[in-house]
Coordinates of N, CA and C in Angstrom, one line a residue:
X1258 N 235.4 -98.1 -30.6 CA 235.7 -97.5 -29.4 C 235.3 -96.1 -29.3
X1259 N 235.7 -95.5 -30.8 CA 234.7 -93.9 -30.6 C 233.3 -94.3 -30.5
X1260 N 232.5 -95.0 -30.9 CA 231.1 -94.4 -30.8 C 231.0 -94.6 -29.0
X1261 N 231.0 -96.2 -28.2 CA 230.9 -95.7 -26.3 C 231.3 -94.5 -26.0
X1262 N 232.3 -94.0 -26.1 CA 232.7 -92.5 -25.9 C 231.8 -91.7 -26.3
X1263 N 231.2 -91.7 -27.4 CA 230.3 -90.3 -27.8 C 229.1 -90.6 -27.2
X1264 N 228.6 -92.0 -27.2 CA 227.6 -92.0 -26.7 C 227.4 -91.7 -25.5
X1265 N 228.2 -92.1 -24.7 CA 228.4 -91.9 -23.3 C 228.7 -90.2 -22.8
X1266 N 229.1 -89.5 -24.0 CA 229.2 -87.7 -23.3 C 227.5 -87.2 -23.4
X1267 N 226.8 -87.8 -24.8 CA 225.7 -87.7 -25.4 C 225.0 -88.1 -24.2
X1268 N 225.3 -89.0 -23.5 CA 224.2 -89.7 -22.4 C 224.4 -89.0 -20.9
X1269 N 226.0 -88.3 -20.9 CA 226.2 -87.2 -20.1 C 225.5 -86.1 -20.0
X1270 N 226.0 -85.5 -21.2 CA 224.9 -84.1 -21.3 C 223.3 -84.2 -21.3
X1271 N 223.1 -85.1 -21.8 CA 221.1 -85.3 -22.1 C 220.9 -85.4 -19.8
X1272 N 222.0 -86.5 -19.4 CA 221.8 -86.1 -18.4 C 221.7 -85.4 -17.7
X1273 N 222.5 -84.1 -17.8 CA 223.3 -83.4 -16.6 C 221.9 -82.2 -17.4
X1274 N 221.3 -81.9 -18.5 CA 220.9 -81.4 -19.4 C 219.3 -81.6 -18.0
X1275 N 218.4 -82.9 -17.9 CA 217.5 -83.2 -17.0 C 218.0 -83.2 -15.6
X1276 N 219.2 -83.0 -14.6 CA 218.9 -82.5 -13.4 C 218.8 -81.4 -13.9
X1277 N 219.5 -80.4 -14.5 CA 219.5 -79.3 -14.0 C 217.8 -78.9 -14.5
X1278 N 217.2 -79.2 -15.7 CA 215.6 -79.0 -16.1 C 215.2 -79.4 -14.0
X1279 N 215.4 -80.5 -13.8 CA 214.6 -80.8 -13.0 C 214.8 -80.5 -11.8
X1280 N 216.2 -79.8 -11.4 CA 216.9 -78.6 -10.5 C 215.5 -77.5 -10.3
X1281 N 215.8 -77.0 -11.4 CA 214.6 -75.5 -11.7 C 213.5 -76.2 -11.8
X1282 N 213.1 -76.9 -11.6 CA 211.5 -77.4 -12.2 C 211.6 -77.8 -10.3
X1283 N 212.1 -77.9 -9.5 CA 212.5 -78.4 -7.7 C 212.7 -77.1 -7.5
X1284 N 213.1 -76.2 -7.6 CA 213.3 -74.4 -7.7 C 212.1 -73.9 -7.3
X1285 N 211.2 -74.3 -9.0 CA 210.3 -73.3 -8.7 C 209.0 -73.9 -7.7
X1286 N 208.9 -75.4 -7.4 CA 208.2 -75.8 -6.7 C 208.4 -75.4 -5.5
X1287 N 209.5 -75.6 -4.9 CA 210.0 -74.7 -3.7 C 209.4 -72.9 -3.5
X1288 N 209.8 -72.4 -4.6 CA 209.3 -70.7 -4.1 C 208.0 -70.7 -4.3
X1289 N 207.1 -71.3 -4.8 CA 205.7 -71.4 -4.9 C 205.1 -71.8 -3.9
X1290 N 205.6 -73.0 -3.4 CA 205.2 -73.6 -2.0 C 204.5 -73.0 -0.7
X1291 N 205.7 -72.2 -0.3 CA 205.5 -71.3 0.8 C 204.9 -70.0 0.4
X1292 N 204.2 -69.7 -0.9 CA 203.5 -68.5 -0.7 C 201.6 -69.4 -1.1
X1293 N 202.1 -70.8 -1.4 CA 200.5 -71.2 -0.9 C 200.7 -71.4 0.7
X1294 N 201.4 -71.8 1.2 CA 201.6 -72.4 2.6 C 201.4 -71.0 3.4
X1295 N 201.8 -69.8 3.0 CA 202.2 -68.9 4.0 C 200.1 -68.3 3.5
X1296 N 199.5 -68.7 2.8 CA 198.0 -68.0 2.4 C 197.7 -68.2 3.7
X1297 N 196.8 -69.6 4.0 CA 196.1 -69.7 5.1 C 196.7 -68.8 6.1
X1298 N 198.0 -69.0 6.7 CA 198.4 -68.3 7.8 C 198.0 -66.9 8.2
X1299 N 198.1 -66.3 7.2 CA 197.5 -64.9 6.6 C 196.5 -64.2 6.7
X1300 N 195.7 -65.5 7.3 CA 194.2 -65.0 7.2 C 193.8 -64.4 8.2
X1301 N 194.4 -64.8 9.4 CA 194.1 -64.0 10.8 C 195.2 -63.0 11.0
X1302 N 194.2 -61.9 11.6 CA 196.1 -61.3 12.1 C 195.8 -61.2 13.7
X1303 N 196.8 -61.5 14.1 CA 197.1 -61.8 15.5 C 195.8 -60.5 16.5
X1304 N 195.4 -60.9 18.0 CA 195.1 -59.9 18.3 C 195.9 -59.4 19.1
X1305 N 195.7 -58.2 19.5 CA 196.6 -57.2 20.1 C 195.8 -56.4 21.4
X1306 N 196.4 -56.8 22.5 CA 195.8 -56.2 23.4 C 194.1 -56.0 23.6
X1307 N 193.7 -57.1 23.4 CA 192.3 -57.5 23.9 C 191.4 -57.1 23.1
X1308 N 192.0 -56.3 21.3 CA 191.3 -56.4 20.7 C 191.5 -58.1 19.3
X1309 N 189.6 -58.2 19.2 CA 189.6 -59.8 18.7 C 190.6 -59.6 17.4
X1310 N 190.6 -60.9 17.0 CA 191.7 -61.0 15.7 C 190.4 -61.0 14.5
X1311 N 190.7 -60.0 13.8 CA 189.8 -59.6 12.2 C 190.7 -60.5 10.7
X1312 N 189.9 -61.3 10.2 CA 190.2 -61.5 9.1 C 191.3 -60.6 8.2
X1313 N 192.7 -61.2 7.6 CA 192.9 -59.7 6.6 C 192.1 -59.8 5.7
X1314 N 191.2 -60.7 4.9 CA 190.5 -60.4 4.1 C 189.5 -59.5 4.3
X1315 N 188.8 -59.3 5.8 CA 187.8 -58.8 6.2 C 187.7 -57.3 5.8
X1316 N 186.9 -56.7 5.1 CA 186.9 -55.4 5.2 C 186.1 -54.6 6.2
X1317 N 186.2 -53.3 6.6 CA 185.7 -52.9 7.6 C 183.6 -52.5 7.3
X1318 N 183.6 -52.7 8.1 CA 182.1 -52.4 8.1 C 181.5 -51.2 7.8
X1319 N 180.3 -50.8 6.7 CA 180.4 -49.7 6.6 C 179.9 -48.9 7.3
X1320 N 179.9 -47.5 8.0 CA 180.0 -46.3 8.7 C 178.2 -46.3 8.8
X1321 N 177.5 -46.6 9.8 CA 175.9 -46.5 10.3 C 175.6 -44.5 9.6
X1322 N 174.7 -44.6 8.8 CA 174.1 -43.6 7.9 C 173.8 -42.7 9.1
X1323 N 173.9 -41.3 9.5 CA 173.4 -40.4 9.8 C 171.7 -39.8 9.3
X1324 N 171.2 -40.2 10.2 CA 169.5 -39.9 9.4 C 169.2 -38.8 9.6
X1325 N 168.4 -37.5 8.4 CA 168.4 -36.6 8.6 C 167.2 -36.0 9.8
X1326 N 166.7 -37.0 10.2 CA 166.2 -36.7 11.7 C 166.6 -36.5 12.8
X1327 N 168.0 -36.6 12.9 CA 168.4 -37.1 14.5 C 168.7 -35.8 15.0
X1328 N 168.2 -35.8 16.2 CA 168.1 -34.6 17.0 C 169.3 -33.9 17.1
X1329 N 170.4 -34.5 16.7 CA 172.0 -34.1 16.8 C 172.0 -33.0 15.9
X1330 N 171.5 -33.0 15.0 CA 171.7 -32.2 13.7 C 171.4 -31.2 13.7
X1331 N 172.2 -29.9 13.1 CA 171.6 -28.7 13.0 C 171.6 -28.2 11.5
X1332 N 170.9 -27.3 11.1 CA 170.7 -26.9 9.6 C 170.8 -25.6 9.3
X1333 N 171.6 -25.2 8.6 CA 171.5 -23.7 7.8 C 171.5 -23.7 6.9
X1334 N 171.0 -23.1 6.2 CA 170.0 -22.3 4.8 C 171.0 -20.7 4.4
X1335 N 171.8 -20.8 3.2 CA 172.1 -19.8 2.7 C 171.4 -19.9 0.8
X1336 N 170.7 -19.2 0.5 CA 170.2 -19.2 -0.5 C 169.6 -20.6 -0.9
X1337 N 170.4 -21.7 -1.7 CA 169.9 -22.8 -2.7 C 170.6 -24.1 -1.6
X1338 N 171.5 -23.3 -0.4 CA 172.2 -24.7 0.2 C 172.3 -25.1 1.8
X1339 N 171.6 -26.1 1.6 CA 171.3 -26.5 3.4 C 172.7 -27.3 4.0
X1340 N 173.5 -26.8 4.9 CA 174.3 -27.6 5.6 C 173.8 -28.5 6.9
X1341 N 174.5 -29.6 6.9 CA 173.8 -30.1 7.7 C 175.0 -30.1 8.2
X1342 N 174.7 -30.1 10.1 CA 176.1 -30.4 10.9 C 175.8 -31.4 11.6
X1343 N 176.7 -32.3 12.5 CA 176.7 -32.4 13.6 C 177.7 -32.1 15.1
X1344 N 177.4 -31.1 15.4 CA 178.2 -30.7 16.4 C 179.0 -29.8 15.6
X1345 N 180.3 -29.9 15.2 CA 180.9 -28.8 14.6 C 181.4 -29.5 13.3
X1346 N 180.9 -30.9 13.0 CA 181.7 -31.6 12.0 C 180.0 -31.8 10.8
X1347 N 180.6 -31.1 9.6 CA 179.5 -31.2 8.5 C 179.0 -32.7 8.2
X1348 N 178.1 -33.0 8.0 CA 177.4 -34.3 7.7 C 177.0 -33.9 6.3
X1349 N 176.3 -33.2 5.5 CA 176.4 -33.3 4.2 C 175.8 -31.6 3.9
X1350 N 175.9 -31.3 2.4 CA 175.0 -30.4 2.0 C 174.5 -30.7 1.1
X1351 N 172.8 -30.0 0.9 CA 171.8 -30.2 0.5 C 171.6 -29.0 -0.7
X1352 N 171.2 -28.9 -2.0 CA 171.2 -27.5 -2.8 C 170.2 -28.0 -3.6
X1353 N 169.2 -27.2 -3.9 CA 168.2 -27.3 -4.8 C 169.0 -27.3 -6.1
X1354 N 169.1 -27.8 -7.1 CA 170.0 -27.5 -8.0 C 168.3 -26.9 -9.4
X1355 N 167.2 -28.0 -9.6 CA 166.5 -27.5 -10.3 C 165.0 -27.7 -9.7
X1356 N 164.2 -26.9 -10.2 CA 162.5 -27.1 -9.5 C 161.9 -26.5 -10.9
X1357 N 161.1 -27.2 -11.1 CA 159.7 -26.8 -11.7 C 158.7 -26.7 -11.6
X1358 N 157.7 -25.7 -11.6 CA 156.6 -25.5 -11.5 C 155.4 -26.1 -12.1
X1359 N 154.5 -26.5 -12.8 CA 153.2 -26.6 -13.4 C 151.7 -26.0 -12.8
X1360 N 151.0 -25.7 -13.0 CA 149.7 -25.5 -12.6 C 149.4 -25.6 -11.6
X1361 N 149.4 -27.5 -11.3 CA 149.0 -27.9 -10.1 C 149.9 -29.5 -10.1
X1362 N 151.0 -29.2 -9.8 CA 152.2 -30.4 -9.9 C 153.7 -29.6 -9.7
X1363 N 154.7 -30.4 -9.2 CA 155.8 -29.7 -9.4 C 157.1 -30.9 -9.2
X1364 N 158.1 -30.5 -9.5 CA 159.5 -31.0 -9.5 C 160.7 -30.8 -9.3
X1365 N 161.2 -31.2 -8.4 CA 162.4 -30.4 -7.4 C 163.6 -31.6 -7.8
X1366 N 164.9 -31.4 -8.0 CA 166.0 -32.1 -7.9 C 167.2 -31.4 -6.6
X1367 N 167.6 -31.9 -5.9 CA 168.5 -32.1 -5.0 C 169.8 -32.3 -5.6
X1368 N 170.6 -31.6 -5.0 CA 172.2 -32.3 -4.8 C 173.0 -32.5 -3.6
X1369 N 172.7 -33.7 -2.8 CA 173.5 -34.2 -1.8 C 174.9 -34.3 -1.8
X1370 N 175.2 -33.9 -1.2 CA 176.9 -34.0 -0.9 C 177.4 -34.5 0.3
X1371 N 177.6 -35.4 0.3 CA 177.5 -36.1 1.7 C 179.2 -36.3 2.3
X1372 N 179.4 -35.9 3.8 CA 181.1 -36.1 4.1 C 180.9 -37.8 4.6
X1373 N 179.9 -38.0 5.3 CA 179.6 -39.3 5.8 C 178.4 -39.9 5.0
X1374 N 177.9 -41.4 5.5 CA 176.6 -42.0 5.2 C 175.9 -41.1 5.9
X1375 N 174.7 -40.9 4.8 CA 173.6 -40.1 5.3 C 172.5 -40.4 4.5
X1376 N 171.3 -40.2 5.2 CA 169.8 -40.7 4.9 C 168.7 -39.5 5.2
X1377 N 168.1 -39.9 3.8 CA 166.8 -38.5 3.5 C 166.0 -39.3 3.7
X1378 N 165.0 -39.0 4.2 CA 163.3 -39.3 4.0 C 162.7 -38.6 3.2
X1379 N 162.3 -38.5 1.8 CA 161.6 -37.7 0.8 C 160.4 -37.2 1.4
X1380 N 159.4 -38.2 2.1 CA 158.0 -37.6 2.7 C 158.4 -36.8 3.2
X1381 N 159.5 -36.1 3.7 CA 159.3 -34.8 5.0 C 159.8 -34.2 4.2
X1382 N 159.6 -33.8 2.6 CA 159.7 -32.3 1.7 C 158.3 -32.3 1.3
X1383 N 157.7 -30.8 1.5 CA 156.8 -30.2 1.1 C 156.9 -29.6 -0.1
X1384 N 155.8 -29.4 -0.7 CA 155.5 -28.0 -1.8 C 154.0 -27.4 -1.3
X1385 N 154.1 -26.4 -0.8 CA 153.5 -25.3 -0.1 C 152.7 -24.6 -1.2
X1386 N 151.5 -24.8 -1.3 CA 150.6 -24.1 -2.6 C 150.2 -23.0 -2.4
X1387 N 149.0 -21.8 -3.2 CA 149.2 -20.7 -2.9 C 147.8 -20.9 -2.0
X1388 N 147.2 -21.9 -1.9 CA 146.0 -21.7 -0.9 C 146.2 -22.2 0.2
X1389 N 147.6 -22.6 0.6 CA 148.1 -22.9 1.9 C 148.1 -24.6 1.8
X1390 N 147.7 -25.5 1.3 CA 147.7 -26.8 1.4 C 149.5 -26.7 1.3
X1391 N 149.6 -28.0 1.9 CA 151.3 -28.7 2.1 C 150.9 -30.1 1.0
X1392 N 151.4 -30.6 -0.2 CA 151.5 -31.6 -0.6 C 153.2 -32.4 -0.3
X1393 N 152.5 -33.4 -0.5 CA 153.6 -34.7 -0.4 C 153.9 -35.3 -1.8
X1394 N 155.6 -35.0 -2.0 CA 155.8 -36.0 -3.0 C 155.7 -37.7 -3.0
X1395 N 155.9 -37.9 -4.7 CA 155.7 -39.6 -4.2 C 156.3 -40.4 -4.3
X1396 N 157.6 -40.1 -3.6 CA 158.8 -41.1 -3.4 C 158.2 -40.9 -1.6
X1397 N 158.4 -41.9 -1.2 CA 157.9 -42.2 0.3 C 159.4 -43.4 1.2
X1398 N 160.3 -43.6 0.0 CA 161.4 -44.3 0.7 C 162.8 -43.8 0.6
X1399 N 163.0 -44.1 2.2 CA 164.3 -43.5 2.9 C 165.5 -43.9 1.3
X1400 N 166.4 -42.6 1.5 CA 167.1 -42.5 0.4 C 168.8 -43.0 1.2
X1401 N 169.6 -43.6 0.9 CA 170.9 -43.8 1.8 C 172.0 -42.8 0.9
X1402 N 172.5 -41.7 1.5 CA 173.9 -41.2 0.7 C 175.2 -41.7 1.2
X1403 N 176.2 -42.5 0.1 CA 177.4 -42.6 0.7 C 178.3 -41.4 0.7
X1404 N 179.2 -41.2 1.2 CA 180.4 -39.9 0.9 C 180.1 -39.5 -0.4
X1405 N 180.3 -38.6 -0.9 CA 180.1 -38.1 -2.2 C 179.1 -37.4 -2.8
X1406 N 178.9 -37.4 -3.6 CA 178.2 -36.7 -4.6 C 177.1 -37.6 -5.0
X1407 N 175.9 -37.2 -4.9 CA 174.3 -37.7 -5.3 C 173.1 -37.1 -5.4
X1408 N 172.0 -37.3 -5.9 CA 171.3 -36.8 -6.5 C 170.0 -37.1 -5.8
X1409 N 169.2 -36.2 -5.5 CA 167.8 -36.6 -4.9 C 166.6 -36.0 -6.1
X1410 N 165.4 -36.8 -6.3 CA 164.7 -36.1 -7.5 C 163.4 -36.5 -6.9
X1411 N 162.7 -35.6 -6.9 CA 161.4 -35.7 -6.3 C 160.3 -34.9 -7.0
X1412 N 158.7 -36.0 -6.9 CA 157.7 -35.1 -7.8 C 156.7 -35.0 -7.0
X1413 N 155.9 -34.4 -7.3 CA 154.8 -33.9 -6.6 C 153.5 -33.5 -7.9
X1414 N 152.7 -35.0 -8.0 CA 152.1 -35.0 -9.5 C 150.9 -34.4 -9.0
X1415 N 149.9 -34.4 -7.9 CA 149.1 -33.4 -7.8 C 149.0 -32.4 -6.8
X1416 N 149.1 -31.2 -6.7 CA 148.8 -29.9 -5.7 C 147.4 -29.7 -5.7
X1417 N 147.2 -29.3 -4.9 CA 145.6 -28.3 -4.5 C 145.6 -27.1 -5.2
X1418 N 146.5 -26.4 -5.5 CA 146.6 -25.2 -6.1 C 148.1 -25.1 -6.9
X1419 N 148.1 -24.0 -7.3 CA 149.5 -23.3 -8.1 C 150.7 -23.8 -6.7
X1420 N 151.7 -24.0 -7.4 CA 152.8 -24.6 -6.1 C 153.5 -23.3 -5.9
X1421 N 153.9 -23.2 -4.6 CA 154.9 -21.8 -4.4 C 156.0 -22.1 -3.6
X1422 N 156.1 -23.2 -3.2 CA 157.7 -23.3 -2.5 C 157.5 -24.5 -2.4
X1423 N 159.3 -25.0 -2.3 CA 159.3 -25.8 -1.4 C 160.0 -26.1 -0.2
X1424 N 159.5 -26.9 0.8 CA 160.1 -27.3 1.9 C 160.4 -28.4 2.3
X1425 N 161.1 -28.4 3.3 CA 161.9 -29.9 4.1 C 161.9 -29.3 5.6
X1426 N 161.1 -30.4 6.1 CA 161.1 -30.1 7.7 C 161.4 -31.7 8.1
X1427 N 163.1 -32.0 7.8 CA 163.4 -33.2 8.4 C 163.1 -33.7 10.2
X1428 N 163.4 -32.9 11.0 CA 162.7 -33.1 12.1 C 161.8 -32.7 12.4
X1429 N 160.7 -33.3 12.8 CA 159.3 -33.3 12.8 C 159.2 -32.1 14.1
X1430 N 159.8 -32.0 14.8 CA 159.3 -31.4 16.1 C 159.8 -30.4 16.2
X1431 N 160.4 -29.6 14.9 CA 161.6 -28.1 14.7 C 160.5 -27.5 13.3
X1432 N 161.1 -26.6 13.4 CA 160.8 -25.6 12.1 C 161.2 -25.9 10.9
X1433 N 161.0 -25.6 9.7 CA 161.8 -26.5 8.7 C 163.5 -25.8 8.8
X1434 N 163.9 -27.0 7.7 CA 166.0 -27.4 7.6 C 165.6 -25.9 6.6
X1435 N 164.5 -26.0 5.5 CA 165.2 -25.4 4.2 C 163.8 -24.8 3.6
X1436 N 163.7 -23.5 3.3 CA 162.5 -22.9 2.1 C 162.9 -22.9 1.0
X1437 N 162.5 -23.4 0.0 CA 163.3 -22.9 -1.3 C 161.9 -22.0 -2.2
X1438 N 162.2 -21.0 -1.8 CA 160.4 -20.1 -2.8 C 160.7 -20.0 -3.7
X1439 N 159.4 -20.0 -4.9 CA 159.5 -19.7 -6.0 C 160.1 -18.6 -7.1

């Protein structure tokens, strides 16, 4: 008569032992559920006043580059650093940081500092020689700066003569942005 008794508390607990396992094991299916269920929902957010509904995963598009051509822009030149504006709000500055000379060749490095996207054209920097010729370096493609800090490096492997400055006349139809003389 003892062992039905033991066996039967034994067959109690082992029970009561698997709902409750399988209580929590219905628990956690439950709180999991609704955060797959609630994903899709998630994906749109509602629109608001006649603007469309944007993905939340969507990130925003990034900011159209400021090209250093555009008529908007104005330039000043204090020693080594060209600011560039537009209107009253800075677009980047420009600083010769190093230049080299050789015979008949030369080498200028930039430091762009850009508050917005912004874009150089390398062909529109000169090196001005001493017998008047203008050479072209030989990077010929548009450069993109995002916010921040970047580097522009430019060469100029053959001159007509001894090199003596350099220049940037990003708008073609103005005076140059920047002289940097020797």
């Amino acid at each position: 008569m003892k062992k039905p008794i033991v066996s039967l508390i034994v067959i109690g607990v082992a029970g009561v032992v698997a709902a409750v396992a399988g209580t929590a094991a219905a628990q956690e299916r439950s709180q999991a559920t609704p955060a797959r269920q609630a994903a899709p929902a998630a994906q749109a957010a509602p629109a608001a006043q006649g603007v469309p509904a944007v993905p939340a995963f969507a990130t925003p598009a990034p900011l159209p580059a400021v090209s250093s051509a555009d008529k908007g822009l104005t330039y000043h030149q204090a020693s080594q650093v060209v600011t560039v504006k537009k209107g009253t709000a800075r677009v980047a500055t420009v600083t010769l940081t190093t230049a080299e000379y050789a015979a008949k060749s030369a080498t200028a490095t930039l430091a762009v500092r850009a508050d917005r996207p912004f874009t150089i054209d390398p062909a529109l920097f000169t090196v001005y020689d001493l017998e008047g010729w203008e050479n072209e370096p030989a990077q010929r493609k548009r450069v993109r700066f995002e916010p921040g800090a970047g580097t522009l490096k430019l060469t100029f492997p053959k001159t007509a003569a001894r090199p003596m400055a350099l220049g940037w006349v990003p708008q073609l139809d103005k005076e140059a942005a920047a002289v940097w003389e020797r």
